[in-house]
Structures are given as structure tokens and as C-alpha cells.
Amino acid sequence: MTQVASGRIGLAPMEGVIDVVTRDLLSADGALDWTVTEFVRVVDTRLPARVFLRHCPELEHAECATSNGTPVHLQLLGSDPSALAANAVHAQALGARQIDLNFGCPAKTVNRHDGGASLLRDPERVHTVVRTVAEALAPLGIAVTAKIRLGFDDKQVALACAEAAEAGGAAHLVVHARTRREGYRPPAHWEWIGRIRARLAIPVIANGDIWTLEDYWKARTLSGCTDVMLGRGMLADPWLARRIKHWQRTGEHLPETPWAARAEVLAAYAQRMRMHLPEKIVVSLLKQWLNQMRGRDDEAARRFTALRRRTELQAFLDGLTPVMQDDISARQGVAIGMNG
């Protein structure tokens, strides 16, 4: 691969996974350009402030950003245009600087209650929701964006849904490269995102199955998109955004992310989460994250196998970072990578 023009990188929302601590840790190196919260579920009433603050504690910061200044966009999910608009205005009053609308969640419970990807069956509903929220936010100077999939079960509807979001006033559109029916099963259809990008004037952002630098290049090439959004790939490799930005700047490849760097992120996550959650829950969350890492890293897979039955937090953390020569070498690699 050769050096490529710079593009923005966002961190995708993942329900029950990408919380305020995860956003802060993954954005700490400055390689992410923005992050998006887990969705706030809107039904038919204006939600109290505590609900928004629970999903997005960054609202209490002047710029609604992580500790290093990476912007945080608040995501809403629902199907009632008026209720979504009212809650978007309320969120702005609480400090939100950008509102994102979720038309991509594939969860059966969400779809059964007429949320997320279920709206992709009818492009007119997508248009109405986006337009209503955009019109409510326009006087406040706040942009609305949207995230979709390639339709509910028919990719042919994806173009119409994308055009509906643009016509409604979306400032940009993130497209996950699968239908709702396809869930997260490979492959991701990046070429279909290219069809959407060719039809829209607003920025289109490619999302789905970007695990490596090579995947990033393929996604950009097939979709034609300059910007991407990373989800599970950032959990599997916390250096992924850094790796992409380094290549954009220099055309050079960073070395593989050492185990010590992965373990350091997991340990930092545990130390912050244990302040307000029972230790058994923290261990469960660590296993969830380590499970994402193990499919892409042999050492993570070995540690997961060794630790998956552990329930005590300190024992789990000790198992992540035993004093071994390979860890010493890995830490030296961390220092080299951070200076590279």
C-alpha cells in the first residue's frame, strides 16, 4: 500500500460496550476525530436530564468531548418524529453539540418496538424523522446526522433510505455495509456503500468489518469514502485508529500492537469501572472486551482461555500482566510504537 490522503475516523456506538470510559480510553491518543454515544431510546415523552447524562456524561463538559477534546455526538433512537425532535432540543440545552439518529440497530427487541433498522422498510419514515429533527435543531445551530444499514432485508431500498436521510437534512450519513438481516455476518458489502456515496452530495462514512489497516484501505477503495467509522475493530486493536493515521501521514506501518499495550488498556478500564461497579461485573466486562481481542491476536486468545473462568478482579488483572520476559519485551515495543 502507498500513502493515502487523510480521512476522518469516528468511533461507532455499541450498546453495552462503548461507554464513557471506553470512549475516553480509545480516544486518548488523539487518533479519533469523533465518537458517538450508545443510543438514547426515545418513545413518546421528553426524557429527564439524568437519562442523557447517564448515556453521555460528557454533556457536563463545555464542548461535549472526551478528556482529550475528541467530540462526542449524542445518538437518539426512536420512531416518533415529534418526540425525537423534542428530545434533541432538550439534549442541545443540556450541552449536546451534534445529534445522531440511529436507523441501523439490528437488535430484535429494538426492531420489534419500531426502532433502529426497522424504519429502513419505509424510506418516507426515515425522511420524516430526519426532517423533523433537523428543522427543530436548525435555529439552534446544531447539525443532525444519521446512521443506516443497507436496508432491512433488501439492499435495493438502501439507496432510497440514504436519499431520504439527505433530503431530510442529514449533515452526513454513516452506512454499515450489511442489511439488518445480515447482522454482523461477513462479508461487509463496501461496494454498496460506494453506490450510495455516488448518489449523495453529503459526506458518506463507511462502517463495518474494518479490523486492520488493510481492511481500511479496501473499505476506502471499494466505497470511495474518505471517512470511516470503527467499532469492533477498535476493541480488538486499540491502536487501529493510530495505525491508520500514522499511515496517512507517513505511508509507514506501525509494528503490531504488543500484548502489553492491550493489557494496559484493559487494566486502565478495570481501574475506572471498579469505582462504581461490583467487581464481578467488571470482570464480566473485561471478558467481553478480551473476547473481541482474541479473534485478532494470539496472545489475547491464550489469555482469554486461561482467564475465562476467573471471577475475582485482582486475579483476572494478574493474569493479564504476569511478570514474564515476553511482557518486558512487549513493553519495550509499546515505547517504540508511541514514539513512532
Tab-separated table of C-alpha atoms in Angstrom:
chain	number	residue	atom	x	y	z
A	1	MET	CA	0.000	0.000	0.000
A	2	THR	CA	1.036	3.605	-0.541
A	3	GLN	CA	0.350	6.751	1.427
A	4	VAL	CA	-3.247	7.916	1.151
A	5	ALA	CA	-4.992	11.247	1.622
A	6	SER	CA	-6.127	11.875	5.177
A	7	GLY	CA	-9.652	10.969	6.185
A	8	ARG	CA	-11.613	11.299	9.389
A	9	ILE	CA	-12.123	8.368	11.762
A	10	GLY	CA	-15.119	8.024	14.075
A	11	LEU	CA	-15.773	5.585	16.923
A	12	ALA	CA	-19.053	3.747	16.432
A	13	PRO	CA	-21.688	3.426	19.139
A	14	MET	CA	-22.053	-0.097	20.534
A	15	GLU	CA	-24.808	-0.732	23.043
A	16	GLY	CA	-23.497	-2.006	26.356
A	17	VAL	CA	-19.884	-1.718	25.186
A	18	ILE	CA	-18.796	1.785	24.151
A	19	ASP	CA	-19.481	3.770	27.316
A	20	VAL	CA	-17.911	6.960	28.639
A	21	VAL	CA	-14.822	5.157	29.968
A	22	THR	CA	-14.260	3.220	26.740
A	23	ARG	CA	-14.663	6.387	24.675
A	24	ASP	CA	-12.120	8.152	26.854
A	25	LEU	CA	-9.545	5.360	26.702
A	26	LEU	CA	-9.837	4.721	22.962
A	27	SER	CA	-9.637	8.420	22.088
A	28	ALA	CA	-6.729	9.192	24.435
A	29	ASP	CA	-4.062	9.073	21.714
A	30	GLY	CA	-5.861	11.699	19.612
A	31	ALA	CA	-6.301	9.471	16.555
A	32	LEU	CA	-10.115	9.547	16.608
A	33	ASP	CA	-11.908	12.554	15.161
A	34	TRP	CA	-15.239	11.978	16.899
A	35	THR	CA	-17.155	9.419	18.937
A	36	VAL	CA	-20.859	8.574	19.226
A	37	THR	CA	-22.725	7.517	22.367
A	38	GLU	CA	-24.841	4.427	22.842
A	39	PHE	CA	-28.356	5.252	21.714
A	40	VAL	CA	-30.815	7.032	23.979
A	41	ARG	CA	-34.167	5.299	23.456
A	42	VAL	CA	-36.993	7.786	22.804
A	43	VAL	CA	-40.622	6.668	22.876
A	44	ASP	CA	-43.233	9.400	23.219
A	45	THR	CA	-42.130	11.730	26.026
A	46	ARG	CA	-39.324	14.142	26.773
A	47	LEU	CA	-36.759	12.300	28.835
A	48	PRO	CA	-35.326	13.710	32.080
A	49	ALA	CA	-31.821	15.131	32.080
A	50	ARG	CA	-30.453	12.213	34.095
A	51	VAL	CA	-31.109	9.816	31.189
A	52	PHE	CA	-28.996	11.887	28.796
A	53	LEU	CA	-26.265	12.334	31.400
A	54	ARG	CA	-26.173	8.601	32.091
A	55	HIS	CA	-25.528	7.870	28.421
A	56	CYS	CA	-23.359	10.919	27.833
A	57	PRO	CA	-21.627	12.294	30.954
A	58	GLU	CA	-19.551	14.424	28.566
A	59	LEU	CA	-22.565	16.755	28.341
A	60	GLU	CA	-21.281	18.304	31.557
A	61	HIS	CA	-18.129	19.446	29.736
A	62	ALA	CA	-18.319	22.712	27.829
A	63	GLU	CA	-17.547	21.181	24.431
A	64	CYS	CA	-19.204	17.775	24.997
A	65	ALA	CA	-15.922	15.975	24.417
A	66	THR	CA	-13.709	13.292	25.915
A	67	SER	CA	-10.915	14.336	28.273
A	68	ASN	CA	-8.502	14.902	25.374
A	69	GLY	CA	-11.024	17.010	23.433
A	70	THR	CA	-12.431	14.428	20.998
A	71	PRO	CA	-16.043	15.466	20.215
A	72	VAL	CA	-18.849	13.227	21.471
A	73	HIS	CA	-22.079	13.110	19.447
A	74	LEU	CA	-25.288	12.078	21.190
A	75	GLN	CA	-27.306	9.372	19.441
A	76	LEU	CA	-31.103	9.049	19.635
A	77	LEU	CA	-33.180	6.045	18.605
A	78	GLY	CA	-36.926	6.021	18.085
A	79	SER	CA	-39.710	6.308	15.547
A	80	ASP	CA	-41.861	9.206	16.783
A	81	PRO	CA	-40.611	12.293	14.881
A	82	SER	CA	-42.063	14.830	17.311
A	83	ALA	CA	-40.721	13.043	20.379
A	84	LEU	CA	-37.296	12.691	18.802
A	85	ALA	CA	-37.259	16.394	17.905
A	86	ALA	CA	-38.299	17.433	21.420
A	87	ASN	CA	-35.602	15.276	22.972
A	88	ALA	CA	-32.997	16.530	20.504
A	89	VAL	CA	-33.773	20.120	21.541
A	90	HIS	CA	-33.613	19.099	25.206
A	91	ALA	CA	-30.257	17.403	24.628
A	92	GLN	CA	-28.937	20.560	22.982
A	93	ALA	CA	-29.981	22.578	26.029
A	94	LEU	CA	-28.037	20.117	28.189
A	95	GLY	CA	-24.886	20.596	26.112
A	96	ALA	CA	-25.096	18.323	23.053
A	97	ARG	CA	-23.191	19.705	20.075
A	98	GLN	CA	-24.400	17.206	17.470
A	99	ILE	CA	-27.294	14.755	17.322
A	100	ASP	CA	-27.077	11.428	15.517
A	101	LEU	CA	-30.139	9.345	14.592
A	102	ASN	CA	-29.982	5.551	14.740
A	103	PHE	CA	-31.563	3.716	11.808
A	104	GLY	CA	-29.093	0.868	11.993
A	105	CYS	CA	-29.558	-1.098	15.209
A	106	PRO	CA	-30.317	-4.732	14.225
A	107	ALA	CA	-31.387	-5.935	17.694
A	108	LYS	CA	-34.651	-7.888	17.539
A	109	THR	CA	-36.047	-6.222	20.663
A	110	VAL	CA	-35.357	-2.752	19.276
A	111	ASN	CA	-36.787	-3.613	15.853
A	112	ARG	CA	-39.863	-5.245	17.387
A	113	HIS	CA	-40.600	-1.936	19.128
A	114	ASP	CA	-40.279	0.014	15.870
A	115	GLY	CA	-36.782	1.367	16.349
A	116	GLY	CA	-33.395	1.193	14.674
A	117	ALA	CA	-33.223	-0.684	11.381
A	118	SER	CA	-36.972	-1.380	11.354
A	119	LEU	CA	-37.542	2.101	9.859
A	120	LEU	CA	-35.488	1.152	6.808
A	121	ARG	CA	-38.501	-0.701	5.439
A	122	ASP	CA	-40.008	2.694	4.579
A	123	PRO	CA	-37.751	5.478	3.242
A	124	GLU	CA	-40.511	8.042	3.793
A	125	ARG	CA	-40.402	7.381	7.528
A	126	VAL	CA	-36.637	7.939	7.509
A	127	HIS	CA	-37.171	11.235	5.705
A	128	THR	CA	-39.868	12.402	8.131
A	129	VAL	CA	-37.797	11.628	11.210
A	130	VAL	CA	-34.658	13.323	9.908
A	131	ARG	CA	-36.544	16.351	8.592
A	132	THR	CA	-38.486	16.887	11.825
A	133	VAL	CA	-35.367	16.702	13.986
A	134	ALA	CA	-33.290	18.814	11.588
A	135	GLU	CA	-35.926	21.552	11.473
A	136	ALA	CA	-36.128	21.622	15.267
A	137	LEU	CA	-32.350	21.923	15.622
A	138	ALA	CA	-31.677	24.351	12.781
A	139	PRO	CA	-32.479	27.512	14.811
A	140	LEU	CA	-30.084	26.250	17.478
A	141	GLY	CA	-27.201	25.785	15.058
A	142	ILE	CA	-26.926	22.059	15.748
A	143	ALA	CA	-26.416	19.508	12.976
A	144	VAL	CA	-28.242	16.210	12.743
A	145	THR	CA	-26.577	13.139	11.242
A	146	ALA	CA	-27.811	9.599	10.662
A	147	LYS	CA	-26.594	6.017	10.594
A	148	ILE	CA	-28.249	3.374	8.427
A	149	ARG	CA	-27.662	-0.156	7.157
A	150	LEU	CA	-28.052	-1.443	3.616
A	151	GLY	CA	-31.771	-1.847	4.140
A	152	PHE	CA	-33.732	-4.141	6.445
A	153	ASP	CA	-33.591	-7.257	4.275
A	154	ASP	CA	-33.383	-5.764	0.798
A	155	LYS	CA	-30.359	-3.800	-0.390
A	156	GLN	CA	-32.398	-2.237	-3.179
A	157	VAL	CA	-34.110	0.001	-0.584
A	158	ALA	CA	-30.795	1.260	0.795
A	159	LEU	CA	-30.381	3.923	-1.885
A	160	ALA	CA	-33.864	5.289	-1.264
A	161	CYS	CA	-33.276	5.399	2.513
A	162	ALA	CA	-29.971	7.195	2.044
A	163	GLU	CA	-31.531	9.748	-0.273
A	164	ALA	CA	-34.390	10.200	2.200
A	165	ALA	CA	-31.944	10.982	5.010
A	166	GLU	CA	-30.124	13.510	2.841
A	167	ALA	CA	-33.370	15.146	1.700
A	168	GLY	CA	-34.452	15.374	5.332
A	169	GLY	CA	-31.388	17.432	6.206
A	170	ALA	CA	-28.756	14.981	7.483
A	171	ALA	CA	-25.313	16.614	7.527
A	172	HIS	CA	-23.596	13.271	6.993
A	173	LEU	CA	-24.567	9.637	6.698
A	174	VAL	CA	-22.809	6.631	8.218
A	175	VAL	CA	-23.564	3.393	6.377
A	176	HIS	CA	-22.973	-0.019	7.919
A	177	ALA	CA	-22.231	-2.300	4.998
A	178	ARG	CA	-24.826	-5.002	5.715
A	179	THR	CA	-28.596	-5.307	5.887
A	180	ARG	CA	-30.367	-5.853	9.162
A	181	ARG	CA	-30.970	-9.480	8.193
A	182	GLU	CA	-27.231	-9.995	7.635
A	183	GLY	CA	-26.468	-8.733	11.129
A	184	TYR	CA	-22.697	-8.848	11.597
A	185	ARG	CA	-22.025	-11.858	9.368
A	186	PRO	CA	-19.218	-11.342	6.854
A	187	PRO	CA	-18.703	-10.117	4.291
A	188	ALA	CA	-19.280	-6.385	4.543
A	189	HIS	CA	-20.551	-5.000	1.233
A	190	TRP	CA	-18.387	-1.895	0.959
A	191	GLU	CA	-19.112	-1.647	-2.763
A	192	TRP	CA	-22.769	-0.963	-1.922
A	193	ILE	CA	-21.701	1.991	0.185
A	194	GLY	CA	-19.996	3.228	-2.983
A	195	ARG	CA	-23.333	3.187	-4.803
A	196	ILE	CA	-24.822	5.334	-2.062
A	197	ARG	CA	-21.888	7.728	-1.994
A	198	ALA	CA	-22.191	8.231	-5.755
A	199	ARG	CA	-25.806	9.367	-5.351
A	200	LEU	CA	-25.438	11.729	-2.385
A	201	ALA	CA	-23.935	15.187	-2.052
A	202	ILE	CA	-23.398	14.964	1.722
A	203	PRO	CA	-20.404	13.080	3.189
A	204	VAL	CA	-20.917	9.314	3.402
A	205	ILE	CA	-18.919	7.396	6.014
A	206	ALA	CA	-18.073	3.707	5.610
A	207	ASN	CA	-18.617	1.345	8.544
A	208	GLY	CA	-18.412	-2.406	9.049
A	209	ASP	CA	-15.655	-5.052	9.316
A	210	ILE	CA	-12.700	-2.667	9.397
A	211	TRP	CA	-10.346	-4.681	11.596
A	212	THR	CA	-6.958	-3.858	10.105
A	213	LEU	CA	-5.095	-1.270	8.068
A	214	GLU	CA	-5.601	-3.477	5.024
A	215	ASP	CA	-9.363	-3.601	5.673
A	216	TYR	CA	-9.371	0.187	5.953
A	217	TRP	CA	-7.753	0.512	2.540
A	218	LYS	CA	-10.157	-1.967	0.965
A	219	ALA	CA	-13.163	-0.215	2.531
A	220	ARG	CA	-11.994	3.148	1.215
A	221	THR	CA	-11.203	1.760	-2.212
A	222	LEU	CA	-14.485	-0.105	-2.686
A	223	SER	CA	-16.732	2.525	-1.114
A	224	GLY	CA	-14.953	5.606	-2.403
A	225	CYS	CA	-15.444	7.139	1.047
A	226	THR	CA	-12.763	9.315	2.598
A	227	ASP	CA	-14.049	8.852	6.156
A	228	VAL	CA	-14.684	5.672	8.113
A	229	MET	CA	-16.239	4.641	11.401
A	230	LEU	CA	-14.611	1.923	13.500
A	231	GLY	CA	-16.441	-0.273	16.015
A	232	ARG	CA	-15.367	-3.775	16.996
A	233	GLY	CA	-12.038	-3.211	15.254
A	234	MET	CA	-11.077	-0.605	17.854
A	235	LEU	CA	-11.874	-3.010	20.680
A	236	ALA	CA	-9.824	-5.750	19.023
A	237	ASP	CA	-6.904	-3.381	18.397
A	238	PRO	CA	-6.883	-0.135	20.428
A	239	TRP	CA	-4.098	1.118	18.140
A	240	LEU	CA	-6.157	0.744	14.967
A	241	ALA	CA	-7.063	4.422	14.557
A	242	ARG	CA	-3.491	5.397	15.467
A	243	ARG	CA	-2.199	2.874	12.917
A	244	ILE	CA	-4.390	4.352	10.181
A	245	LYS	CA	-3.478	7.965	10.968
A	246	HIS	CA	0.233	7.119	11.108
A	247	TRP	CA	-0.003	5.538	7.663
A	248	GLN	CA	-1.944	8.501	6.323
A	249	ARG	CA	0.807	10.852	7.497
A	250	THR	CA	3.878	8.817	6.643
A	251	GLY	CA	2.975	5.866	4.439
A	252	GLU	CA	4.660	3.665	7.051
A	253	HIS	CA	3.243	0.711	9.002
A	254	LEU	CA	3.393	0.724	12.785
A	255	PRO	CA	4.513	-2.578	14.329
A	256	GLU	CA	1.826	-4.972	15.515
A	257	THR	CA	0.141	-3.811	18.693
A	258	PRO	CA	2.003	-5.581	21.534
A	259	TRP	CA	0.139	-7.528	24.173
A	260	ALA	CA	1.382	-5.127	26.865
A	261	ALA	CA	-0.462	-2.261	25.153
A	262	ARG	CA	-3.711	-4.241	25.032
A	263	ALA	CA	-3.310	-5.319	28.662
A	264	GLU	CA	-2.643	-1.736	29.693
A	265	VAL	CA	-5.927	-0.581	28.179
A	266	LEU	CA	-7.842	-3.406	29.875
A	267	ALA	CA	-6.229	-2.640	33.247
A	268	ALA	CA	-6.996	1.077	32.947
A	269	TYR	CA	-10.604	0.222	32.082
A	270	ALA	CA	-10.875	-2.040	35.133
A	271	GLN	CA	-9.447	0.548	37.493
A	272	ARG	CA	-12.009	3.129	36.413
A	273	MET	CA	-15.003	0.799	36.277
A	274	ARG	CA	-14.362	-0.730	39.702
A	275	MET	CA	-15.030	2.697	41.229
A	276	HIS	CA	-18.772	2.357	40.611
A	277	LEU	CA	-19.481	-1.270	39.671
A	278	PRO	CA	-19.206	-4.564	41.595
A	279	GLU	CA	-16.005	-6.424	40.813
A	280	LYS	CA	-17.807	-9.425	39.286
A	281	ILE	CA	-19.478	-7.145	36.757
A	282	VAL	CA	-16.144	-5.507	35.948
A	283	VAL	CA	-14.647	-8.959	35.327
A	284	SER	CA	-17.559	-9.774	33.021
A	285	LEU	CA	-16.967	-6.574	31.046
A	286	LEU	CA	-13.254	-7.321	30.801
A	287	LYS	CA	-14.010	-10.781	29.423
A	288	GLN	CA	-16.320	-9.196	26.873
A	289	TRP	CA	-13.545	-6.882	25.694
A	290	LEU	CA	-10.876	-9.595	25.759
A	291	ASN	CA	-13.198	-11.765	23.701
A	292	GLN	CA	-13.143	-9.094	20.983
A	293	MET	CA	-9.334	-9.042	21.094
A	294	ARG	CA	-8.801	-12.798	20.961
A	295	GLY	CA	-10.031	-13.238	17.398
A	296	ARG	CA	-7.270	-10.963	16.120
A	297	ASP	CA	-4.391	-11.632	18.500
A	298	ASP	CA	-2.890	-14.986	19.521
A	299	GLU	CA	-1.746	-13.790	22.943
A	300	ALA	CA	-5.190	-12.379	23.686
A	301	ALA	CA	-6.661	-15.753	22.747
A	302	ARG	CA	-4.301	-17.535	25.142
A	303	ARG	CA	-5.101	-15.145	27.982
A	304	PHE	CA	-8.830	-15.449	27.343
A	305	THR	CA	-8.649	-19.239	27.559
A	306	ALA	CA	-6.667	-19.041	30.795
A	307	LEU	CA	-8.876	-16.404	32.424
A	308	ARG	CA	-12.390	-17.076	31.237
A	309	ARG	CA	-13.411	-18.882	34.440
A	310	ARG	CA	-11.888	-16.304	36.793
A	311	THR	CA	-14.367	-14.253	38.800
A	312	GLU	CA	-12.093	-12.249	41.128
A	313	LEU	CA	-10.935	-8.976	39.639
A	314	GLN	CA	-7.404	-8.914	41.018
A	315	ALA	CA	-6.749	-12.478	39.894
A	316	PHE	CA	-8.023	-11.560	36.443
A	317	LEU	CA	-5.769	-8.493	36.260
A	318	ASP	CA	-2.788	-10.512	37.472
A	319	GLY	CA	-3.489	-12.950	34.656
A	320	LEU	CA	-3.355	-10.144	32.109
A	321	THR	CA	0.100	-8.943	33.102
A	322	PRO	CA	2.262	-11.665	34.671
A	323	VAL	CA	5.933	-10.778	35.049
A	324	MET	CA	7.413	-12.630	32.088
A	325	GLN	CA	10.169	-11.851	29.630
A	326	ASP	CA	7.688	-11.560	26.758
A	327	ASP	CA	5.848	-8.814	28.628
A	328	ILE	CA	9.091	-6.932	29.229
A	329	SER	CA	9.861	-7.124	25.525
A	330	ALA	CA	6.304	-6.077	24.684
A	331	ARG	CA	6.538	-3.011	26.905
A	332	GLN	CA	9.692	-2.005	25.102
A	333	GLY	CA	7.664	-2.331	21.916
A	334	VAL	CA	4.978	-0.039	23.357
A	335	ALA	CA	7.571	2.655	23.948
A	336	ILE	CA	8.903	2.303	20.427
A	337	GLY	CA	5.371	2.419	18.942
A	338	MET	CA	4.384	5.510	20.915
A	339	ASN	CA	7.470	7.347	19.786
A	340	GLY	CA	6.988	6.245	16.150
